[in-house]
XYZ file of C-alpha atoms in Angstrom:
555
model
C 27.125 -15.825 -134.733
C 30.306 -16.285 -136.390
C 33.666 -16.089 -134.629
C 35.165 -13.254 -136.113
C 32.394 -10.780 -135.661
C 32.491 -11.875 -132.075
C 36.043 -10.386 -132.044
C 35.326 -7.073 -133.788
C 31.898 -5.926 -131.440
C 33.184 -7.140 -127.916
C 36.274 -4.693 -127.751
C 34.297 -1.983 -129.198
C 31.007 -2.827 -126.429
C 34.020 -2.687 -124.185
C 35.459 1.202 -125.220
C 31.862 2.534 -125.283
C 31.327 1.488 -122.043
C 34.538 3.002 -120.978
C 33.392 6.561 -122.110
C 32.111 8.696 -119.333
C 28.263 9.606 -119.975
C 27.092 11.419 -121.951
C 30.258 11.599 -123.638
C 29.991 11.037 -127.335
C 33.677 10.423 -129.949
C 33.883 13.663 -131.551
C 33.283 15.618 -127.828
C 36.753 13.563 -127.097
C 38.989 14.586 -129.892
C 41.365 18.167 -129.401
C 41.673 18.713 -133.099
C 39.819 22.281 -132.587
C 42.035 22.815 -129.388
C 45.559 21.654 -131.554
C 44.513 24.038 -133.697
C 43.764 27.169 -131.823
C 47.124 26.141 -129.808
C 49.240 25.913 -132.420
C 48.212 29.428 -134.059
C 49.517 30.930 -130.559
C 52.568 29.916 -131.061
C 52.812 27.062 -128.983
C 54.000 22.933 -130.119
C 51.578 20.652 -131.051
C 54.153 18.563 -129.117
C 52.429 19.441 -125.884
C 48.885 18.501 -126.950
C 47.107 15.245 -126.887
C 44.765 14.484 -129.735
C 41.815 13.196 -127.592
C 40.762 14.466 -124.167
C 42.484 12.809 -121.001
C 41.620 13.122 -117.473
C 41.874 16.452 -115.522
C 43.107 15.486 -112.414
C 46.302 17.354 -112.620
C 44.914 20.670 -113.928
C 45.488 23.471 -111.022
C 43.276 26.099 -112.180
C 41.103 25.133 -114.997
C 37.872 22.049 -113.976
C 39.311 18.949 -113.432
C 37.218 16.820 -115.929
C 38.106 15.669 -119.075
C 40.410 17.684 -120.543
C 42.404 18.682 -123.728
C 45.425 20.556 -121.323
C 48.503 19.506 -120.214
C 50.194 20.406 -117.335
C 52.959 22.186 -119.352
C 49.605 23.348 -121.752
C 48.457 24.904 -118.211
C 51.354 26.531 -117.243
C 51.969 28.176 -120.469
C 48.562 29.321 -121.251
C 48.693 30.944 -117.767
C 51.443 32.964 -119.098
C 49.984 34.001 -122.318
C 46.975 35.414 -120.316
C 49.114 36.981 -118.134
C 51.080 38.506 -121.563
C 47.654 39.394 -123.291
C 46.330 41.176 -120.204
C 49.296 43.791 -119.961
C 48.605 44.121 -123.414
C 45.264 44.943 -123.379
C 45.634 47.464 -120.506
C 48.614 49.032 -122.572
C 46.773 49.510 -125.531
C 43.486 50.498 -123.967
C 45.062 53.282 -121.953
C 47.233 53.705 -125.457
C 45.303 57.405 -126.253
C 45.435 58.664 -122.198
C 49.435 58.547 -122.798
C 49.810 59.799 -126.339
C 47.754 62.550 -125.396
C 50.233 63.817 -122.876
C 53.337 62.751 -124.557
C 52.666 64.327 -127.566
C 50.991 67.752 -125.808
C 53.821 67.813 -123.782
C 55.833 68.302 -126.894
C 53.796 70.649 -128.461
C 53.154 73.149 -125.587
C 57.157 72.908 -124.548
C 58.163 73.626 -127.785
C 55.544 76.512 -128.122
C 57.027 78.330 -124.936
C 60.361 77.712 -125.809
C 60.122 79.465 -129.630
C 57.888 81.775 -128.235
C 61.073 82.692 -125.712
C 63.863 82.925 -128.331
C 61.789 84.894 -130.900
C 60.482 87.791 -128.246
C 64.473 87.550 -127.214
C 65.678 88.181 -130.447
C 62.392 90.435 -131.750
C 63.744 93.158 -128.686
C 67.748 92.489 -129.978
C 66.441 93.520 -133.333
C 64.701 96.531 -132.498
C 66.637 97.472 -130.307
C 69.885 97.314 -132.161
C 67.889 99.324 -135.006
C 66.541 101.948 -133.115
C 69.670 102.674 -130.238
C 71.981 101.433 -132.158
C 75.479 100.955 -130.155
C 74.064 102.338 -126.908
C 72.058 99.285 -126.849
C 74.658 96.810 -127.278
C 76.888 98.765 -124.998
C 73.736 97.513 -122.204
C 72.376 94.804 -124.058
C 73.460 92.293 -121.665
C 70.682 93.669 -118.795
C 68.224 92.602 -121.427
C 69.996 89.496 -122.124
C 70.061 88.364 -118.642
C 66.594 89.108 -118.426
C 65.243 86.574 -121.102
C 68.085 84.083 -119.343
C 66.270 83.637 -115.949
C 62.861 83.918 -117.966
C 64.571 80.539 -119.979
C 65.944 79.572 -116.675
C 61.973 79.428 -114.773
C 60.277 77.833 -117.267
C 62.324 75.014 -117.299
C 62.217 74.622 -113.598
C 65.176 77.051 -112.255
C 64.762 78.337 -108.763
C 63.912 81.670 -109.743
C 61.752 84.582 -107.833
C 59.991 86.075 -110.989
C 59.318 89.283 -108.843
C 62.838 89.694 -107.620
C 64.363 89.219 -110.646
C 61.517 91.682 -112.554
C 62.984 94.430 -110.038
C 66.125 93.649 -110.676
C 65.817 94.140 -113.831
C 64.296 97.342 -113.989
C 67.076 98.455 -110.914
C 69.726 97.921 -113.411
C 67.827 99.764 -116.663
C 67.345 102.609 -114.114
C 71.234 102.451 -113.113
C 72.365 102.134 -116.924
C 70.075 104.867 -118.039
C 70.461 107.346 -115.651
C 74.464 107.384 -116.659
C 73.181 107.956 -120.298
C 70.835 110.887 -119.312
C 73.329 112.463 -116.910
C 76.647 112.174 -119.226
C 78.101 115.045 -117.732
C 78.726 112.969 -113.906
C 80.742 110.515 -112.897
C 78.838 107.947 -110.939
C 80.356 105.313 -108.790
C 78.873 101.668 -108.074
C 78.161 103.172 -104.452
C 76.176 106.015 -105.923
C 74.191 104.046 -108.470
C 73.324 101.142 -106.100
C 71.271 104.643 -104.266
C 70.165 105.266 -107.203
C 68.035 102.048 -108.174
C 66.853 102.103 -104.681
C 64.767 105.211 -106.176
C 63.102 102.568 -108.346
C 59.477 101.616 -106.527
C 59.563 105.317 -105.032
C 59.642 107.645 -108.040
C 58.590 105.211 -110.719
C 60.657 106.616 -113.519
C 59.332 104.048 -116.017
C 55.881 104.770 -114.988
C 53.457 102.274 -114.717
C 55.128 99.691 -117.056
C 57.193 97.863 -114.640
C 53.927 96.798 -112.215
C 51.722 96.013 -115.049
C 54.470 93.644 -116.617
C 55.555 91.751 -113.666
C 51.744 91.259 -112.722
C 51.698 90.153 -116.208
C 55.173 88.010 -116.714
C 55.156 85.917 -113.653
C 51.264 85.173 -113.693
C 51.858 84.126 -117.351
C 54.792 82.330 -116.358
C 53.812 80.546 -113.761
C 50.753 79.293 -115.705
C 52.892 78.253 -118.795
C 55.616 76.303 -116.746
C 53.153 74.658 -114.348
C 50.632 73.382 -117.207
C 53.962 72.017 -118.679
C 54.576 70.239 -115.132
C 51.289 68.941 -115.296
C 51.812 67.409 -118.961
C 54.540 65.684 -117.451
C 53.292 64.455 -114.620
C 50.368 63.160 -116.518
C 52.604 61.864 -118.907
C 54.600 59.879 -116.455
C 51.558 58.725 -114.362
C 49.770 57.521 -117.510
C 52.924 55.752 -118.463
C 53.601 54.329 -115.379
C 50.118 52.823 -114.194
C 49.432 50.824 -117.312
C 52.531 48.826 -117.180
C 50.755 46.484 -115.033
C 52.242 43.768 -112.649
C 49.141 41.023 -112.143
C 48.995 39.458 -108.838
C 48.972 35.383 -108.426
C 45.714 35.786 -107.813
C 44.708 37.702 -110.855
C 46.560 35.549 -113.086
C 44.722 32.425 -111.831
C 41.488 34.723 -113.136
C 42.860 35.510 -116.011
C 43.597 31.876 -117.417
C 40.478 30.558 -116.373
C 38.862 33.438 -118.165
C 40.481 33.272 -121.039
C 42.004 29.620 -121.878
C 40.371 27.192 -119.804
C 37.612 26.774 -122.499
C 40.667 25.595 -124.603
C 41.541 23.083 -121.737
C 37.437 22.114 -122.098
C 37.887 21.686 -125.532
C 35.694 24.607 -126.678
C 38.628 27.552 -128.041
C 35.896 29.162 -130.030
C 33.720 30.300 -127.088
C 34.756 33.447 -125.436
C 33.894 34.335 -121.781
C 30.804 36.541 -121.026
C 30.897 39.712 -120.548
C 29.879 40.087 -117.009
C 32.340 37.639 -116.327
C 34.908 39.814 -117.713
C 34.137 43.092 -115.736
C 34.557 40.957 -112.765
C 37.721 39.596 -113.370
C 38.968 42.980 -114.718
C 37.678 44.833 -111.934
C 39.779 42.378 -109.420
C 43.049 42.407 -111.583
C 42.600 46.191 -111.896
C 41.198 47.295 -108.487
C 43.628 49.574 -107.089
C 43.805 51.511 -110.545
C 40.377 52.754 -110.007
C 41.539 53.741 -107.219
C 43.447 56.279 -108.920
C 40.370 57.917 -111.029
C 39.630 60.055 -108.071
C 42.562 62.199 -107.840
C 43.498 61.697 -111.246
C 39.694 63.046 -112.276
C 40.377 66.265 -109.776
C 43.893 66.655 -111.753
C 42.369 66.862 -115.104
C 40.061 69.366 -113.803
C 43.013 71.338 -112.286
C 44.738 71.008 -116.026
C 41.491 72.458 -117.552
C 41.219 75.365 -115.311
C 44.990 76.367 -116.027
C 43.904 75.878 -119.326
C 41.464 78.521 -119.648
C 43.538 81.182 -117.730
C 46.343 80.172 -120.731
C 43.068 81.085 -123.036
C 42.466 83.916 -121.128
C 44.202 86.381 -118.987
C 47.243 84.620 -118.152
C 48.024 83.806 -122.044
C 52.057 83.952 -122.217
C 51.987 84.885 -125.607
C 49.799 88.422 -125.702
C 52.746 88.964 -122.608
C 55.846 88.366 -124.906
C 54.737 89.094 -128.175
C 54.986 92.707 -127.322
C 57.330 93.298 -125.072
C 59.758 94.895 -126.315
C 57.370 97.384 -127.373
C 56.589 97.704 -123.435
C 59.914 98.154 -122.431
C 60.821 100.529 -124.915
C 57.501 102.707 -123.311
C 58.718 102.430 -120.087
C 62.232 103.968 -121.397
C 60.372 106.732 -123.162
C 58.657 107.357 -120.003
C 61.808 107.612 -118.723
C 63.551 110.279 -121.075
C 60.147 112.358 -120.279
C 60.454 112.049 -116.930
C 64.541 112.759 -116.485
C 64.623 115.967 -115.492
C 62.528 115.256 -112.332
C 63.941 112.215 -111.471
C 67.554 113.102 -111.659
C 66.421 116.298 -109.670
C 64.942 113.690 -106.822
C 67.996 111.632 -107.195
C 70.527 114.131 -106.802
C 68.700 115.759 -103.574
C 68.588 111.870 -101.833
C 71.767 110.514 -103.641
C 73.391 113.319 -103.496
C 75.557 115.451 -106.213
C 77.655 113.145 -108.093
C 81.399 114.229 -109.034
C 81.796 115.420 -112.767
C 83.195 113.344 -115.619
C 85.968 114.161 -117.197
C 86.041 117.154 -119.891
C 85.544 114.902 -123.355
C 82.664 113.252 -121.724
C 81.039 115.782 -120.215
C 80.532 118.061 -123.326
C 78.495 115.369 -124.738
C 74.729 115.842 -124.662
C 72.240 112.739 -124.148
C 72.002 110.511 -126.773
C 69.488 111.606 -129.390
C 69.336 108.416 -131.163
C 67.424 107.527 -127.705
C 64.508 108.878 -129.136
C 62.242 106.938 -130.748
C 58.972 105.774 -130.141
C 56.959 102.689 -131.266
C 53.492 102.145 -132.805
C 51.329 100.755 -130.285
C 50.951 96.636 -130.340
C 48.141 95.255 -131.926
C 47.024 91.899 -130.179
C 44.951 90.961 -133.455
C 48.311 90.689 -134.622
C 49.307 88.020 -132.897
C 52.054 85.620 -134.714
C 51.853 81.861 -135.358
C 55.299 80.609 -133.725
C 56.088 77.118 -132.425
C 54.959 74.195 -135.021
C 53.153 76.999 -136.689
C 50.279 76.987 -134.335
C 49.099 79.729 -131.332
C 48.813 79.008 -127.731
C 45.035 79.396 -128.477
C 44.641 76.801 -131.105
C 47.364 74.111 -128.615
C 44.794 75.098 -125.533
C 41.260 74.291 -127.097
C 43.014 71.225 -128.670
C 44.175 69.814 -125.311
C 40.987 71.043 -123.656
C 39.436 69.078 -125.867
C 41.626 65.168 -125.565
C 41.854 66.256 -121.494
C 38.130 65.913 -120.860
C 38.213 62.762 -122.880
C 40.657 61.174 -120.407
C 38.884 61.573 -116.659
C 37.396 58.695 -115.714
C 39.826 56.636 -117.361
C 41.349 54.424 -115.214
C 37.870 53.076 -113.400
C 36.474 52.485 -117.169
C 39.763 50.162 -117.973
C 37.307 46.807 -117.468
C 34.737 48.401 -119.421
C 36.793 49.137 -122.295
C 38.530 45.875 -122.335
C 35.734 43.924 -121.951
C 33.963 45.737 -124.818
C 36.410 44.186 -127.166
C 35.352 41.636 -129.630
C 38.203 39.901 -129.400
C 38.112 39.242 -125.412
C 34.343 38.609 -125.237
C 31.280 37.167 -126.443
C 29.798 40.806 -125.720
C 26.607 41.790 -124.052
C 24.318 40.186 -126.739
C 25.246 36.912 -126.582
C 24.423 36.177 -122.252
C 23.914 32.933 -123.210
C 26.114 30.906 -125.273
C 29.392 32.370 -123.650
C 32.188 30.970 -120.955
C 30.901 31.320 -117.551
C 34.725 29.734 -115.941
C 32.812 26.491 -115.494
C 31.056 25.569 -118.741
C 29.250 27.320 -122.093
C 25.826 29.138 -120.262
C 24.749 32.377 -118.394
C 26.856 33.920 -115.895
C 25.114 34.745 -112.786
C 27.274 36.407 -109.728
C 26.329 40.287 -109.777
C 29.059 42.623 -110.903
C 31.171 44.040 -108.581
C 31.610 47.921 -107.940
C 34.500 49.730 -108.549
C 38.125 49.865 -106.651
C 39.849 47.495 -103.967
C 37.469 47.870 -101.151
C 34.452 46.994 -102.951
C 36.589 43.641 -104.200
C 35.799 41.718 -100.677
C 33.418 39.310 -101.994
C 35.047 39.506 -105.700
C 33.558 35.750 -107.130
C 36.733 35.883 -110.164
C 39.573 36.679 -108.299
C 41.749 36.612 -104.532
C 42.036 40.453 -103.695
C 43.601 41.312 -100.310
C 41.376 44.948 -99.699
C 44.147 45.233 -96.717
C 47.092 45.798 -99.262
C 46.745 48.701 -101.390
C 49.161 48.880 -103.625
C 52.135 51.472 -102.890
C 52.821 52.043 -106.343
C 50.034 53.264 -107.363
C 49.878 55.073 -103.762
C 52.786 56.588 -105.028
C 51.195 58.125 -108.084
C 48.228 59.216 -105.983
C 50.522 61.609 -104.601
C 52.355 62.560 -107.358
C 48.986 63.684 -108.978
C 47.910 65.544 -105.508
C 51.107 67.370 -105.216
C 50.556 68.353 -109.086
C 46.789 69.159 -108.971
C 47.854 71.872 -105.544
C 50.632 73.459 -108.127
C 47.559 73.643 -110.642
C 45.220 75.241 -108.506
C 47.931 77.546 -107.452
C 48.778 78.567 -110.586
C 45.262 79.156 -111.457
C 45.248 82.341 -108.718
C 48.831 83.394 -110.137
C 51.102 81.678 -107.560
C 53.926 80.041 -107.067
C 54.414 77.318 -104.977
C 57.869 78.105 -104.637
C 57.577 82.229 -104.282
C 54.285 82.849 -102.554
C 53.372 86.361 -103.268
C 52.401 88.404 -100.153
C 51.574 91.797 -102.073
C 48.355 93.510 -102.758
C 49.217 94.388 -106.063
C 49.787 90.828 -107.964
C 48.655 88.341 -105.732
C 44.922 88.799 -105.984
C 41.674 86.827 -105.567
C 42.212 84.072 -107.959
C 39.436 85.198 -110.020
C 41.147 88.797 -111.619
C 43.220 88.784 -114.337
C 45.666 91.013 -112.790
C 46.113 94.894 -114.489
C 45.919 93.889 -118.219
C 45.998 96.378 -120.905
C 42.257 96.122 -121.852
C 41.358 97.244 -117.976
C 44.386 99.352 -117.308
C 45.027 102.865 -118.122
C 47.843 103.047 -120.803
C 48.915 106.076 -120.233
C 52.111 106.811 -117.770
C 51.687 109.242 -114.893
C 54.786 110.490 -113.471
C 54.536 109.856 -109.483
C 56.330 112.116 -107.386
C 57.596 110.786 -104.182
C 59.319 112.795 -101.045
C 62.946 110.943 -101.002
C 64.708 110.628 -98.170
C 66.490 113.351 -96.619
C 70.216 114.172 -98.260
C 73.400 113.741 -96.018
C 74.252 117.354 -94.230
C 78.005 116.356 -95.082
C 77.434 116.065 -98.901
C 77.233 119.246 -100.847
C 74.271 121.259 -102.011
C 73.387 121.225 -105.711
C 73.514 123.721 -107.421
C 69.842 124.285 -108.151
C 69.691 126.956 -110.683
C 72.552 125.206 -113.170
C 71.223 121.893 -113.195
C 67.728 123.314 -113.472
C 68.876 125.494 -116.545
C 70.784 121.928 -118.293
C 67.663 119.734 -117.494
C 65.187 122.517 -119.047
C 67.027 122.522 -122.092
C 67.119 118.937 -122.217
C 64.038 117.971 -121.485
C 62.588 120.416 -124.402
C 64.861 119.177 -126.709
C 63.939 115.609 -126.329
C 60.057 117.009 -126.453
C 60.109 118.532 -129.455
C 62.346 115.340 -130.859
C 59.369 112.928 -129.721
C 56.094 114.624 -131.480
C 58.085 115.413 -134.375
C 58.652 111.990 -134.536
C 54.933 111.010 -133.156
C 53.810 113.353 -136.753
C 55.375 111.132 -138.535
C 54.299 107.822 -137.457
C 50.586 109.177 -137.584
């Protein structure tokens, strides 16, 4: 054999039998892997061009390898990037859902509030002309603490209803009886008439029954948007543990560091790993799953008889009743006043020669709920309600079905039809450890990942609560209370299951009630019964005949 072809086949006899077996040349160049690496983002700088031994690797197999240790370390943090990605965007619809409700319904309540406001300044101001806006601050203040609830004031619906309706009773009883004087003493007796004699009739129990079990409903469902909102928001900026990170870059880039980028890891594999990484977020599908239910139960009282806007569409229309009932009513209840009050001192000469105001005499077509208005983002509460119904039921279960979703993704895994020629953590075959059930305790004997069952995590403890705290307003709500104002009464706290006294059940028409007041004070002076019985006769048959003539007419 000649010389020189001695010296070309011994140092190639001598490289072959260098290679480990079964290793072949193309198995040891990293072309593939330079070029998966360097579409990441990362230097080629960092990447040998033929495989080198694996002894330094920390988390991937230490066998012939196309990583680095620098390769290692920043492949870690790419999975570690990639998985807070993937939960963001998975759990991407579960937040826009409540941020963008949450803007919908609060804008909703809040038109619906400033166009009832102004609906009652414009009638009013049309139909009582200066009288009203001598008084139209008692209204005013009225739609201010209604403002001031729904966006979380510390307001007793109830108290300030009969407040309310103490004041109208104080202003109009001046108007009816002109011809007195009445001092703040005398009219503070006066609204304490209010409950006993009902001069409004019935209006004032059926509205607050009404108001505050709409109310409550409408600012609490909000609540619960927010909460949901911030909860949703919260849990899927995720912080990985050590442990899951390790999992995560075996998962996902040590087939790179194997020299196999293509392959992705099996699906089983995945849930496994995802299941560790996100353990102690399924642990927040149970209470989360009971608040959804809570939201959809609220949900079809707002649908039903608790709907805020068939309660302020029309009320000025009701309170303008209850003043008509009030004008029919005046003779007896000034008469029942004046024997508990007292007789009031007369006014002055000018102001007693004027009679009650007749421009105080008008009465309203009844409200038609088929009318109903489209208000905020020209929509109806109905039409918001079935739509959130509708993307709430699609978000329960969604935190336990985070591994599911992700691993579903074509672009994570080899998927569930392809068991076999997928990335296993050790090489390209089957996976085989079972898959693990959901939530930390049920992690012990995780294969993928280090979970420490002993630790929950107090963040998402933290939003465990929130939720439960939210979910006992809900269910509250649903029965017409308030957390804050538990109501004690017979009349408006009810069962849970009744709708309160809505117009459909209710009789509309208002009975005058008359109630024994309390006896006068011997040292105040007797009334003269036949004159004031005489003024109020003539009165009261004035404004009669003023209010069917009128009542013709409308027909």
């Amino acid at each position: 054999m000649p010389s020189w072809i001695g010296a070309v086949i011994l140092p190639l006899l001598g490289l072959l039998l260098s290679l480990p077996a079964g290793a072949d040349v193309k198995a040891r160049s990293c072309g593939e892997v330079r070029q998966a690496y360097g579409a990441k983002g990362f230097s080629l700088a960092d990447i040998p061009y033929q495989e080198i031994a694996g002894e330094h690797l920390r988390i991937c197999p230490q066998e012939y390898t196309c990583c680095t240790t620098e390769m290692e370390d920043k492949l870690s943090q790419q999975s570690k990037l990639e998985f807070e990605n993937l939960v963001e965007e998975t759990s991407h619809f579960v937040r826009t859902t409540f941020v963008s409700r949450h803007k919908k319904f609060d804008e909703f309540f809040r038109e619906l509030l400033e166009n009832a406001e102004k609906s009652l300044n414009d009638m009013f101001v049309r139909t009582y002309g200066m009288l009203y806006m001598q008084n139209s601050e008692v209204f005013q203040d009225l739609f201010t603490e209604l403002k001031r609830y729904y966006t979380g004031g510390n307001v007793n619906l109830e108290e300030m209803l009969n407040d309310f309706w103490a004041r109208l009773l104080e202003r109009m009883f001046q108007l009816i009886n002109p011809q007195y004087h009445f001092s703040e003493d005398y009219l503070e007796c006066v609204s304490k008439y209010t409950d006993q004699l009902k001069p409004f009739g019935d209006v004032p129990r059926k509205l607050k029954i009404q108001v505050t079990r709409a109310f409550i409903a409408a600012r609490t469902f909000v609540q619960g948007l927010t909460v949901g909102r911030e909860v949703a928001n919260r849990v899927s900026k995720v912080s990985p543990t050590p442990g899951c990170i390790r999992a995560l870059m075996k998962m996902l880039y040590c087939p790179y560091c194997r020299g196999l980028p293509t392959v992705r890891p099996c699906n089983n594999y995945c849930l496994n790993v995802m299941k560790g990484c996100l353990a102690n977020q399924a642990d927040l599908d149970t209470e989360w799953n009971l608040f959804i239910d809570a939201m959809l139960l609220v949900a079809e009282r707002l649908e039903g008889p608790f709907n805020i806007e068939s309660v302020m569409d029309p009320i000025d229309v009701k309170i303008s009743e209850a003043i008509m009932n009030m004008q029919e009513n005046s003779m007896q209840v000034s008469a029942k006043v004046f024997q508990g009050c007292g007789q009031p001192k007369p006014a002055p000469a000018l102001r007693s020669a004027r009679s009650a105001p007749e421009n105080f005499n008008t009465r309203f077509r009844p409200y038609n709920p088929e009318e109903r208005p489209t208000t905020a983002a020209g929509t109806s509460l109905d039409r918001l309600v079935t739509d959130i119904k509708e993307k709430l039921k699609l978000s329960k279960k969604v935190w336990s079905a985070l591994p599911y979703t992700i691993c579903k993704d074509e672009s994570v895994t080899a998927g569930t039809s392809n068991e076999e020629e997928c990335w296993n953590g050790h090489s390209k075959a089957r996976y085989l450890p079972e898959i693990m059930n959901d939530g930390l305790t049920n992690q012990i004997n995780n294969p993928e990942v280090d979970v420490d069952i002993t630790r929950p995590d107090t963040f998402i403890r933290q939003q465990i609560m929130a939720l439960r705290v939210m979910t006992n307003k809900l269910k509250n709500a649903y029965n017409g209370n308030d957390v804050n104002f538990q109501d004690t009464s017979d009349e408006s706290s009810g069962s849970g299951s009744g709708s309160g006294c809505m117009d459909d059940v209710c009789p509309t028409e208002f009975e005058f009630v008359t109630t024994e007041a309390p006896a006068m004070d011997p040292d105040r002076r007797e009334v003269d019964s036949s004159a004031a019985q005489r003024g109020h006769s003539l009165l009261s048959w004035s404004l009669t005949c003023i209010v069917l003539a009128l009542q013709r007419l409308c027909r």
